[in-house]
Amino acid sequence: MLLRAARTGPFWLLAGMFALCGASTNGIMWSSWAPAAHDHGMRATAAASLLSLVGIFSALGALLAGWLTDRFDPRRLLTVCFAVRALTLLALPLVFAAEVTAPMLLFVAVYGLVDVATVPPVIELARRVYGEDGPVVFGWTNAAHQLGAGASAYLGANARDVLGTYDVVWAALAAGCLAAALLAPAVRVRAHRPAERKRAGLP
């Protein structure tokens, strides 16, 4: 199945978007959130608490994304999620502070809501493009997600060591998210009956 899917354009679009997804979420946040917060004078306990809040909002965002995926074009949903994530990453250096502030809490809420929200639409796109093979294809796109996460964790930490700041890392990941937002509409899905297209929010 992997070899068949790898000969199709949608597979590489989904894998590429999900690699950028992993790079801009768990790849950088789980490994570099606390050190980045420490660079701004924040205590480790405060940073850990904020990261926990990101997890709570991620769960809420995943539930909301699942509901929205059933009602709207998943490609549009991906575009919105990646665009919002890009904006939050660009804003992060501006809201980081030694203490927990209202802007930082706003970042945590908004970023958290789109953190895992990309998963339901990608699963649905894999199903629409590859039918019964969709779950297998999603499994391989998830492997790309982990590869992107690993590369981000390694390169992000090394960039911090060389440059002395994570600011360039946040900007680079924001650019990657904007690229993913532009790639999402290019995924071609199978033709649907008119009633199905209307329910899915497809044009």
XYZ file of N, CA, C and O in Angstrom:
812
model
N 0.824 -1.201 0.000
C 0.000 0.000 0.000
C 0.862 1.257 0.000
O 0.554 2.240 -0.677
N 1.940 1.239 0.769
C 2.814 2.415 0.825
C 3.371 2.735 -0.552
O 3.403 3.900 -0.960
N 3.813 1.701 -1.283
C 4.396 1.939 -2.597
C 3.357 2.513 -3.559
O 3.667 3.396 -4.361
N 2.124 2.010 -3.481
C 1.075 2.543 -4.350
C 0.775 3.996 -3.991
O 0.650 4.852 -4.861
N 0.642 4.268 -2.709
C 0.323 5.631 -2.277
C 1.454 6.592 -2.608
O 1.216 7.755 -2.962
N 2.702 6.116 -2.501
C 3.852 6.985 -2.745
C 3.951 7.419 -4.198
O 4.687 8.367 -4.510
N 3.207 6.763 -5.084
C 3.206 7.157 -6.488
C 2.124 8.195 -6.792
O 1.925 8.559 -7.948
N 1.454 8.668 -5.740
C 0.378 9.648 -5.928
C 0.736 10.969 -5.249
O 1.380 10.983 -4.195
N 0.283 12.054 -5.850
C 0.567 13.379 -5.305
C -0.047 13.647 -3.946
O 0.624 14.216 -3.060
N -1.325 13.260 -3.722
C -1.940 13.541 -2.420
C -1.170 12.966 -1.233
O -1.134 13.580 -0.163
N -0.548 11.806 -1.438
C 0.199 11.212 -0.333
C 1.315 12.143 0.124
O 1.511 12.374 1.325
N 2.061 12.685 -0.824
C 3.190 13.538 -0.460
C 2.725 14.878 0.093
O 3.399 15.470 0.941
N 1.580 15.350 -0.380
C 1.025 16.567 0.203
C 0.629 16.332 1.659
O 0.955 17.136 2.543
N -0.068 15.226 1.917
C -0.483 14.918 3.285
C 0.730 14.663 4.178
O 0.799 15.152 5.314
N 1.698 13.899 3.661
C 2.896 13.600 4.455
C 3.695 14.871 4.729
O 4.204 15.076 5.844
N 3.812 15.720 3.717
C 4.553 16.962 3.904
C 3.901 17.881 4.913
O 4.568 18.446 5.790
N 2.572 18.024 4.804
C 1.855 18.855 5.773
C 1.983 18.296 7.179
O 2.172 19.040 8.144
N 1.902 16.966 7.299
C 1.960 16.374 8.632
C 3.371 16.412 9.201
O 3.545 16.462 10.422
N 4.388 16.377 8.344
C 5.759 16.560 8.830
C 5.931 17.961 9.402
O 6.535 18.153 10.468
N 5.377 18.961 8.707
C 5.420 20.337 9.213
C 4.588 20.472 10.484
O 4.936 21.246 11.388
N 3.498 19.702 10.559
C 2.677 19.704 11.762
C 3.482 19.206 12.957
O 3.503 19.828 14.017
N 4.151 18.066 12.787
C 4.954 17.522 13.883
C 6.085 18.445 14.291
O 6.401 18.592 15.474
N 6.687 19.091 13.289
C 7.789 20.002 13.576
C 7.346 21.200 14.395
O 8.101 21.707 15.238
N 6.109 21.647 14.177
C 5.633 22.870 14.837
C 4.804 22.603 16.086
O 4.278 23.544 16.687
N 4.694 21.332 16.490
C 3.934 21.014 17.711
C 4.801 20.236 18.688
O 5.669 20.808 19.332
N 4.578 18.919 18.781
C 5.291 18.161 19.807
C 6.799 18.149 19.590
O 7.576 18.053 20.547
N 7.246 18.271 18.332
C 8.684 18.254 18.084
C 9.414 19.377 18.777
O 10.496 19.183 19.334
N 8.838 20.567 18.773
C 9.505 21.718 19.372
C 9.009 21.999 20.788
O 9.785 22.356 21.674
N 7.709 21.823 21.020
C 7.160 22.203 22.315
C 7.584 21.258 23.429
O 7.968 21.694 24.522
N 7.505 19.963 23.182
C 7.837 19.017 24.249
C 9.307 19.081 24.636
O 9.666 18.801 25.773
N 10.155 19.422 23.684
C 11.592 19.421 23.971
C 12.139 20.803 24.312
O 13.126 20.915 25.044
N 11.539 21.853 23.786
C 12.155 23.173 23.894
C 11.318 24.221 24.605
O 11.784 25.349 24.793
N 10.082 23.888 24.978
C 9.244 24.890 25.639
C 9.872 25.379 26.945
O 10.003 26.588 27.169
N 10.252 24.460 27.810
C 10.827 24.851 29.106
C 12.142 25.618 28.944
O 12.328 26.663 29.582
N 13.077 25.148 28.100
C 14.303 25.940 27.905
C 14.033 27.324 27.333
O 14.676 28.303 27.722
N 13.073 27.426 26.404
C 12.750 28.736 25.827
C 12.166 29.659 26.879
O 12.493 30.854 26.941
N 11.294 29.106 27.721
C 10.724 29.907 28.801
C 11.813 30.346 29.782
O 11.809 31.482 30.270
N 12.745 29.440 30.068
C 13.858 29.764 30.968
C 14.699 30.908 30.411
O 15.189 31.760 31.165
N 14.858 30.943 29.085
C 15.613 32.038 28.462
C 14.993 33.392 28.760
O 15.679 34.416 28.741
N 13.684 33.397 29.016
C 12.975 34.652 29.310
C 12.784 34.853 30.816
O 12.025 35.738 31.226
N 13.443 34.033 31.616
C 13.400 34.203 33.063
C 12.252 33.507 33.760
O 12.041 33.711 34.963
N 11.494 32.693 33.055
C 10.345 32.020 33.661
C 10.804 30.800 34.455
O 11.693 30.066 34.030
N 10.180 30.595 35.609
C 10.490 29.435 36.428
C 10.017 28.156 35.739
O 9.036 28.151 35.010
N 10.712 27.052 36.024
C 10.387 25.772 35.387
C 8.976 25.321 35.736
O 8.263 24.757 34.898
N 8.554 25.557 36.985
C 7.208 25.137 37.388
C 6.137 25.897 36.625
O 5.117 25.324 36.220
N 6.350 27.187 36.395
C 5.385 27.987 35.632
C 5.346 27.517 34.184
O 4.267 27.398 33.584
N 6.519 27.255 33.606
C 6.579 26.789 32.223
C 5.873 25.445 32.073
O 5.133 25.220 31.107
N 6.106 24.551 33.031
C 5.464 23.235 32.983
C 3.951 23.351 33.106
O 3.205 22.624 32.439
N 3.488 24.254 33.940
C 2.044 24.458 34.099
C 1.421 24.964 32.808
O 0.332 24.535 32.415
N 2.102 25.886 32.134
C 1.593 26.402 30.873
C 1.544 25.304 29.813
O 0.591 25.217 29.031
N 2.560 24.447 29.808
C 2.571 23.350 28.843
C 1.434 22.369 29.126
O 0.838 21.809 28.191
N 1.117 22.191 30.386
C -0.029 21.345 30.738
C -1.326 21.948 30.220
O -2.213 21.236 29.736
N -1.439 23.263 30.312
C -2.627 23.937 29.785
C -2.727 23.781 28.271
O -3.827 23.635 27.723
N -1.584 23.814 27.591
C -1.589 23.563 26.151
C -2.205 22.198 25.869
O -3.021 22.033 24.951
N -1.850 21.199 26.685
C -2.404 19.859 26.510
C -3.907 19.820 26.705
O -4.624 19.132 25.965
N -4.399 20.557 27.686
C -5.847 20.595 27.938
C -6.576 21.217 26.750
O -7.581 20.686 26.255
N -6.067 22.351 26.263
C -6.699 22.989 25.116
C -6.542 22.152 23.849
O -7.394 22.222 22.955
N -5.464 21.367 23.764
C -5.291 20.479 22.611
C -6.402 19.449 22.547
O -6.923 19.139 21.462
N -6.762 18.897 23.704
C -7.851 17.917 23.739
C -9.161 18.553 23.291
O -9.922 17.969 22.502
N -9.422 19.759 23.767
C -10.635 20.467 23.347
C -10.606 20.770 21.852
O -11.618 20.631 21.150
N -9.445 21.189 21.365
C -9.311 21.501 19.944
C -9.513 20.283 19.063
O -10.106 20.376 17.981
N -9.027 19.123 19.515
C -9.201 17.891 18.743
C -10.672 17.518 18.645
O -11.157 17.107 17.585
N -11.392 17.659 19.754
C -12.836 17.373 19.731
C -13.568 18.315 18.789
O -14.423 17.896 17.987
N -13.243 19.604 18.870
C -13.888 20.580 17.999
C -13.540 20.322 16.540
O -14.409 20.428 15.651
N -12.290 19.968 16.274
C -11.874 19.707 14.896
C -12.596 18.500 14.314
O -12.948 18.486 13.125
N -12.822 17.486 15.139
C -13.569 16.333 14.667
C -14.983 16.710 14.272
O -15.497 16.265 13.233
N -15.614 17.541 15.080
C -16.975 17.994 14.792
C -16.995 18.834 13.515
O -17.872 18.668 12.669
N -16.026 19.717 13.360
C -15.973 20.581 12.185
C -15.643 19.793 10.919
O -16.141 20.112 9.833
N -14.808 18.766 11.044
C -14.431 17.961 9.886
C -15.635 17.261 9.278
O -15.699 17.057 8.058
N -16.597 16.907 10.113
C -17.815 16.264 9.611
C -18.730 17.233 8.875
O -19.671 16.795 8.202
N -18.468 18.525 8.997
C -19.401 19.517 8.471
C -18.811 20.446 7.418
O -19.559 21.134 6.716
N -17.489 20.505 7.333
C -16.855 21.424 6.399
C -15.750 20.703 5.631
O -15.328 19.610 6.006
N -15.298 21.342 4.573
C -14.199 20.802 3.775
C -12.953 20.701 4.660
O -12.462 21.714 5.163
N -12.411 19.490 4.869
C -11.236 19.354 5.740
C -10.025 20.122 5.236
O -9.155 20.494 6.037
N -9.961 20.376 3.936
C -8.833 21.154 3.413
C -8.887 22.592 3.919
O -7.853 23.180 4.269
N -10.081 23.148 3.969
C -10.225 24.512 4.495
C -9.912 24.555 5.985
O -9.313 25.509 6.479
N -10.325 23.515 6.678
C -10.043 23.448 8.110
C -8.539 23.384 8.362
O -8.018 24.045 9.272
N -7.832 22.596 7.552
C -6.373 22.525 7.686
C -5.732 23.879 7.415
O -4.803 24.291 8.123
N -6.223 24.572 6.397
C -5.673 25.889 6.075
C -5.821 26.843 7.257
O -4.876 27.553 7.628
N -6.990 26.836 7.864
C -7.228 27.721 9.009
C -6.328 27.335 10.179
O -5.701 28.191 10.814
N -6.251 26.039 10.485
C -5.444 25.580 11.624
C -3.979 25.949 11.459
O -3.345 26.467 12.389
N -3.439 25.688 10.275
C -2.024 25.991 10.060
C -1.769 27.504 10.052
O -0.734 27.966 10.547
N -2.698 28.266 9.500
C -2.525 29.716 9.485
C -2.553 30.291 10.905
O -1.727 31.142 11.259
N -3.486 29.819 11.714
C -3.571 30.285 13.101
C -2.315 29.873 13.873
O -1.761 30.656 14.651
N -1.862 28.656 13.633
C -0.646 28.202 14.326
C 0.551 29.052 13.932
O 1.398 29.393 14.775
N 0.641 29.412 12.662
C 1.739 30.263 12.207
C 1.722 31.609 12.930
O 2.765 32.104 13.373
N 0.543 32.195 13.069
C 0.430 33.493 13.734
C 0.807 33.396 15.210
O 1.465 34.294 15.749
N 0.399 32.316 15.864
C 0.745 32.174 17.280
C 2.253 32.004 17.463
O 2.832 32.573 18.400
N 2.895 31.247 16.579
C 4.341 31.056 16.695
C 5.095 32.352 16.437
O 6.112 32.629 17.083
N 4.589 33.158 15.504
C 5.225 34.458 15.258
C 5.080 35.378 16.469
O 5.967 36.180 16.768
N 3.949 35.251 17.166
C 3.695 36.125 18.315
C 4.409 35.661 19.575
O 4.580 36.456 20.513
N 4.830 34.401 19.610
C 5.379 33.848 20.851
C 6.546 34.646 21.425
O 6.562 34.925 22.635
N 7.553 35.056 20.636
C 8.652 35.833 21.224
C 8.187 37.150 21.844
O 8.851 37.681 22.748
N 7.050 37.664 21.370
C 6.555 38.935 21.882
C 5.815 38.783 23.204
O 5.721 39.747 23.979
N 5.276 37.588 23.468
C 4.482 37.399 24.687
C 5.231 36.644 25.783
O 4.784 36.629 26.931
N 6.377 36.047 25.440
C 7.168 35.368 26.470
C 7.617 36.385 27.516
O 8.061 37.483 27.181
N 7.523 36.025 28.777
C 7.940 36.904 29.867
C 8.356 36.050 31.057
O 8.148 34.834 31.070
N 8.923 36.708 32.049
C 9.367 35.972 33.237
C 8.183 35.476 34.060
O 8.278 34.467 34.757
N 7.068 36.171 33.985
C 5.868 35.787 34.721
C 4.766 35.370 33.751
O 4.799 35.702 32.567
N 3.793 34.662 34.291
C 2.632 34.278 33.481
C 1.737 35.492 33.316
O 1.268 36.065 34.303
N 1.520 35.904 32.079
C 0.735 37.103 31.787
C -0.504 36.730 30.979
O -0.620 35.621 30.470
N -1.406 37.690 30.836
C -2.617 37.461 30.045
C -2.292 37.137 28.586
O -2.882 36.210 28.016
N -1.366 37.853 27.943
C -1.021 37.490 26.561
C -0.458 36.073 26.448
O -0.740 35.371 25.473
N 0.327 35.646 27.452
C 0.859 34.295 27.421
C -0.260 33.261 27.565
O -0.279 32.233 26.874
N -1.229 33.535 28.422
C -2.366 32.627 28.576
C -3.194 32.576 27.298
O -3.714 31.517 26.919
N -3.313 33.719 26.617
C -4.034 33.739 25.348
C -3.303 32.892 24.313
O -3.928 32.138 23.555
N -1.981 33.014 24.281
C -1.207 32.168 23.373
C -1.455 30.700 23.658
O -1.687 29.905 22.738
N -1.376 30.314 24.928
C -1.567 28.918 25.313
C -2.925 28.401 24.846
O -3.041 27.295 24.315
N -3.962 29.212 25.020
C -5.313 28.793 24.636
C -5.436 28.631 23.124
O -5.922 27.599 22.633
N -4.990 29.642 22.368
C -5.154 29.604 20.916
C -4.261 28.535 20.293
O -4.707 27.735 19.454
N -2.992 28.518 20.705
C -2.080 27.500 20.168
C -2.563 26.103 20.530
O -2.538 25.187 19.703
N -3.026 25.929 21.758
C -3.508 24.623 22.179
C -4.687 24.143 21.352
O -4.773 22.961 20.991
N -5.599 25.040 21.019
C -6.785 24.658 20.255
C -6.440 24.140 18.864
O -7.174 23.311 18.306
N -5.338 24.621 18.266
C -4.963 24.151 16.927
C -3.810 23.156 16.973
O -3.335 22.703 15.927
N -3.379 22.786 18.157
C -2.224 21.904 18.313
C -2.481 20.531 17.685
O -1.700 20.045 16.868
N -3.567 19.878 18.046
C -3.900 18.549 17.533
C -5.079 18.617 16.560
O -5.522 17.596 16.040
N -5.570 19.809 16.303
C -6.763 19.968 15.466
C -6.531 19.551 14.022
O -7.492 19.379 13.266
N -5.282 19.374 13.614
C -5.002 18.955 12.240
C -5.230 17.467 12.020
O -5.329 17.022 10.874
N -5.310 16.694 13.090
C -5.403 15.236 12.938
C -6.723 14.785 12.295
O -6.706 14.035 11.305
N -7.896 15.198 12.804
C -9.145 14.738 12.168
C -9.256 15.072 10.684
O -9.635 14.192 9.889
N -8.922 16.299 10.242
C -9.033 16.559 8.802
C -8.063 15.751 7.950
O -8.389 15.371 6.823
N -6.867 15.476 8.469
C -5.920 14.660 7.701
C -6.429 13.221 7.594
O -6.331 12.590 6.531
N -6.981 12.688 8.683
C -7.568 11.349 8.636
C -8.690 11.300 7.598
O -8.787 10.364 6.792
N -9.537 12.323 7.596
C -10.660 12.355 6.665
C -10.183 12.495 5.223
O -10.734 11.856 4.313
N -9.164 13.300 4.988
C -8.637 13.440 3.635
C -8.033 12.130 3.143
O -8.203 11.755 1.975
N -7.326 11.426 4.020
C -6.772 10.123 3.642
C -7.897 9.159 3.268
O -7.783 8.384 2.312
N -8.996 9.213 3.994
C -10.134 8.334 3.685
C -10.766 8.707 2.352
O -11.101 7.832 1.548
N -10.927 10.001 2.115
C -11.582 10.431 0.877
C -10.729 10.134 -0.352
O -11.251 9.826 -1.418
N -9.420 10.245 -0.202
C -8.539 10.027 -1.355
C -8.303 8.537 -1.587
O -8.334 8.065 -2.730
N -8.087 7.766 -0.510
C -7.653 6.374 -0.659
C -8.694 5.353 -0.222
O -8.425 4.152 -0.223
N -9.871 5.814 0.156
C -10.948 4.888 0.484
C -10.598 3.974 1.651
O -10.156 4.439 2.707
N -10.777 2.666 1.452
C -10.524 1.697 2.515
C -9.060 1.645 2.928
O -8.735 1.184 4.027
N -8.183 2.082 2.061
C -6.749 2.115 2.398
C -6.373 3.376 3.174
O -5.209 3.548 3.536
N -7.349 4.254 3.407
C -7.078 5.507 4.098
C -6.382 5.357 5.445
O -5.418 6.081 5.724
N -6.833 4.429 6.314
C -6.162 4.283 7.606
C -4.689 3.911 7.484
O -3.857 4.384 8.275
N -4.358 3.064 6.498
C -2.956 2.687 6.304
C -2.147 3.890 5.838
O -1.039 4.148 6.311
N -2.723 4.637 4.900
C -2.039 5.842 4.405
C -1.836 6.843 5.542
O -0.765 7.449 5.671
N -2.863 7.001 6.380
C -2.699 7.926 7.505
C -1.583 7.462 8.433
O -0.845 8.283 8.978
N -1.461 6.149 8.622
C -0.375 5.644 9.454
C 0.987 6.082 8.945
O 1.858 6.480 9.734
N 1.158 6.052 7.622
C 2.435 6.475 7.058
C 2.611 7.988 7.112
O 3.730 8.484 7.288
N 1.516 8.728 6.956
C 1.640 10.178 7.121
C 1.979 10.514 8.568
O 2.685 11.490 8.840
N 1.491 9.700 9.498
C 1.827 9.913 10.900
C 3.311 9.638 11.145
O 3.937 10.273 12.009
N 3.883 8.695 10.382
C 5.323 8.475 10.479
C 6.080 9.720 10.032
O 7.095 10.104 10.633
N 5.569 10.380 8.971
C 6.179 11.638 8.528
C 6.062 12.697 9.613
O 6.980 13.511 9.813
N 4.941 12.697 10.335
C 4.735 13.622 11.452
C 5.841 13.449 12.491
O 6.429 14.435 12.969
N 6.148 12.198 12.825
C 7.175 11.935 13.834
C 8.570 12.286 13.330
O 9.420 12.750 14.101
N 8.809 12.064 12.042
C 10.101 12.455 11.476
C 10.271 13.972 11.529
O 11.352 14.477 11.861
N 9.207 14.689 11.205
C 9.261 16.144 11.300
C 9.486 16.604 12.727
O 10.243 17.551 12.982
N 8.843 15.916 13.670
C 9.006 16.267 15.081
C 10.443 16.037 15.541
O 11.031 16.870 16.238
N 11.007 14.903 15.147
C 12.383 14.610 15.538
C 13.376 15.608 14.966
O 14.293 16.067 15.667
N 13.183 15.953 13.691
C 14.074 16.926 13.061
C 13.956 18.285 13.741
O 14.960 18.976 13.970
N 12.739 18.665 14.102
C 12.524 19.960 14.752
C 13.170 20.005 16.128
O 13.783 21.017 16.502
N 13.024 18.918 16.883
C 13.626 18.879 18.214
C 15.146 19.021 18.135
O 15.760 19.776 18.903
N 15.740 18.319 17.188
C 17.206 18.351 17.054
C 17.697 19.686 16.513
O 18.587 20.326 17.090
N 17.103 20.106 15.401
C 17.566 21.338 14.764
C 17.229 22.572 15.599
O 18.012 23.529 15.650
N 16.059 22.548 16.252
C 15.686 23.689 17.078
C 16.646 23.907 18.234
O 17.062 25.045 18.507
N 17.013 22.813 18.904
C 17.946 22.922 20.022
C 19.320 23.378 19.551
O 19.977 24.196 20.212
N 19.764 22.857 18.413
C 21.070 23.266 17.895
C 21.058 24.726 17.448
O 22.050 25.444 17.634
N 19.951 25.176 16.872
C 19.853 26.578 16.484
C 19.939 27.481 17.712
O 20.571 28.546 17.676
N 19.290 27.052 18.803
C 19.358 27.823 20.050
C 20.791 27.907 20.562
O 21.254 28.967 21.017
N 21.533 26.800 20.472
C 22.916 26.798 20.945
C 23.789 27.734 20.110
O 24.671 28.411 20.633
N 23.543 27.766 18.821
C 24.368 28.576 17.921
C 23.996 30.055 17.993
O 24.856 30.931 18.066
N 22.684 30.325 18.005
C 22.205 31.713 17.916
C 21.925 32.348 19.271
O 21.800 33.565 19.371
N 21.798 31.512 20.297
C 21.530 32.038 21.627
C 20.082 32.404 21.882
O 19.761 33.002 22.910
N 19.190 32.066 20.960
C 17.777 32.383 21.111
C 16.950 31.435 20.258
O 17.437 30.884 19.260
N 15.690 31.267 20.640
C 14.754 30.455 19.854
C 13.952 31.293 18.859
O 13.120 30.740 18.127
N 14.178 32.584 18.817
C 13.339 33.451 17.986
C 13.349 33.031 16.521
O 12.303 33.026 15.852
N 14.525 32.677 15.996
C 14.612 32.243 14.599
C 13.864 30.927 14.402
O 13.249 30.698 13.358
N 13.880 30.071 15.413
C 13.178 28.783 15.337
C 11.674 29.012 15.210
O 11.011 28.401 14.357
N 11.128 29.890 16.053
C 9.689 30.171 15.983
C 9.326 30.739 14.612
O 8.293 30.361 14.033
N 10.166 31.643 14.088
C 9.880 32.253 12.792
C 9.940 31.210 11.670
O 9.092 31.209 10.761
N 10.932 30.327 11.723
C 11.062 29.294 10.693
C 9.876 28.334 10.723
O 9.347 27.948 9.670
N 9.442 27.959 11.915
C 8.304 27.055 12.024
C 7.008 27.741 11.595
O 6.122 27.106 11.012
N 6.894 29.028 11.877
C 5.724 29.780 11.407
C 5.687 29.785 9.879
O 4.618 29.622 9.273
N 6.837 29.958 9.250
C 6.896 29.919 7.787
C 6.494 28.543 7.266
O 5.793 28.427 6.251
N 6.928 27.488 7.957
C 6.538 26.138 7.567
C 5.040 25.931 7.668
O 4.422 25.287 6.809
N 4.434 26.483 8.715
C 2.979 26.366 8.875
C 2.240 27.123 7.775
O 1.197 26.654 7.286
N 2.753 28.280 7.391
C 2.128 29.019 6.296
C 2.215 28.224 4.997
O 1.267 28.215 4.194
N 3.348 27.548 4.782
C 3.483 26.698 3.597
C 2.457 25.568 3.624
O 1.830 25.252 2.604
N 2.266 24.960 4.796
C 1.273 23.889 4.924
C -0.132 24.405 4.671
O -0.961 23.724 4.058
N -0.415 25.632 5.127
C -1.732 26.224 4.902
C -1.998 26.407 3.413
O -3.137 26.249 2.945
N -0.955 26.714 2.655
C -1.112 26.887 1.213
C -1.199 25.547 0.485
O -1.817 25.453 -0.587
N -0.595 24.511 1.054
C -0.612 23.193 0.420
C -1.956 22.482 0.585
O -2.358 21.704 -0.283
N -2.641 22.754 1.680
C -3.863 22.006 2.000
C -4.903 22.024 0.880
O -5.462 20.974 0.535
N -5.205 23.175 0.265
C -6.234 23.175 -0.779
C -5.850 22.371 -2.021
O -6.708 22.072 -2.856
N -4.564 22.037 -2.169
C -4.109 21.325 -3.368
C -4.399 19.831 -3.318
O -4.230 19.137 -4.322
N -4.809 19.317 -2.160
C -5.112 17.889 -2.047
C -6.402 17.598 -2.808
O -7.457 18.151 -2.501
N -6.312 16.728 -3.790
C -7.488 16.387 -4.586
C -8.187 15.188 -3.969
O -7.560 14.159 -3.694
N -9.483 15.317 -3.771
C -10.263 14.234 -3.160
C -11.126 13.581 -4.229
O -11.338 14.127 -5.309
N -11.614 12.395 -3.913
C -12.474 11.678 -4.844
C -13.797 12.400 -5.028
O -14.251 13.130 -4.146
N -14.423 12.167 -6.160
C -15.727 12.768 -6.421
C -16.754 12.216 -5.450
O -16.747 11.033 -5.117
N -17.628 13.082 -4.971
C -18.690 12.702 -4.051
C -20.045 12.961 -4.704
O -20.184 13.819 -5.567
N -21.020 12.235 -4.286
C -22.376 12.518 -4.723
C -22.783 13.889 -4.193
O -22.292 14.333 -3.150
N -23.699 14.588 -4.889
C -24.079 15.954 -4.474
C -24.448 16.078 -3.011
O -24.038 17.020 -2.337
N -25.220 15.120 -2.490
C -25.636 15.204 -1.090
C -24.432 15.092 -0.163
O -24.331 15.792 0.843
N -23.479 14.201 -0.512
C -22.287 14.032 0.320
C -21.422 15.287 0.269
O -20.857 15.711 1.273
N -21.315 15.870 -0.926
C -20.501 17.077 -1.053
C -21.092 18.217 -0.240
O -20.366 19.000 0.381
N -22.410 18.327 -0.221
C -23.047 19.393 0.536
C -22.807 19.203 2.024
O -22.497 20.151 2.749
N -22.954 17.959 2.516
C -22.708 17.698 3.939
C -21.269 17.981 4.317
O -20.980 18.428 5.414
N -20.349 17.694 3.398
C -18.925 17.869 3.691
C -18.456 19.295 3.492
O -17.315 19.627 3.798
N -19.327 20.153 2.926
C -18.935 21.532 2.709
C -18.035 21.713 1.508
O -17.310 22.706 1.400
N -18.036 20.727 0.585
C -17.178 20.816 -0.594
C -17.861 21.679 -1.660
O -19.081 21.694 -1.757
N -17.065 22.370 -2.484
C -17.644 23.186 -3.534
C -18.252 22.319 -4.645
O -17.895 21.181 -4.795
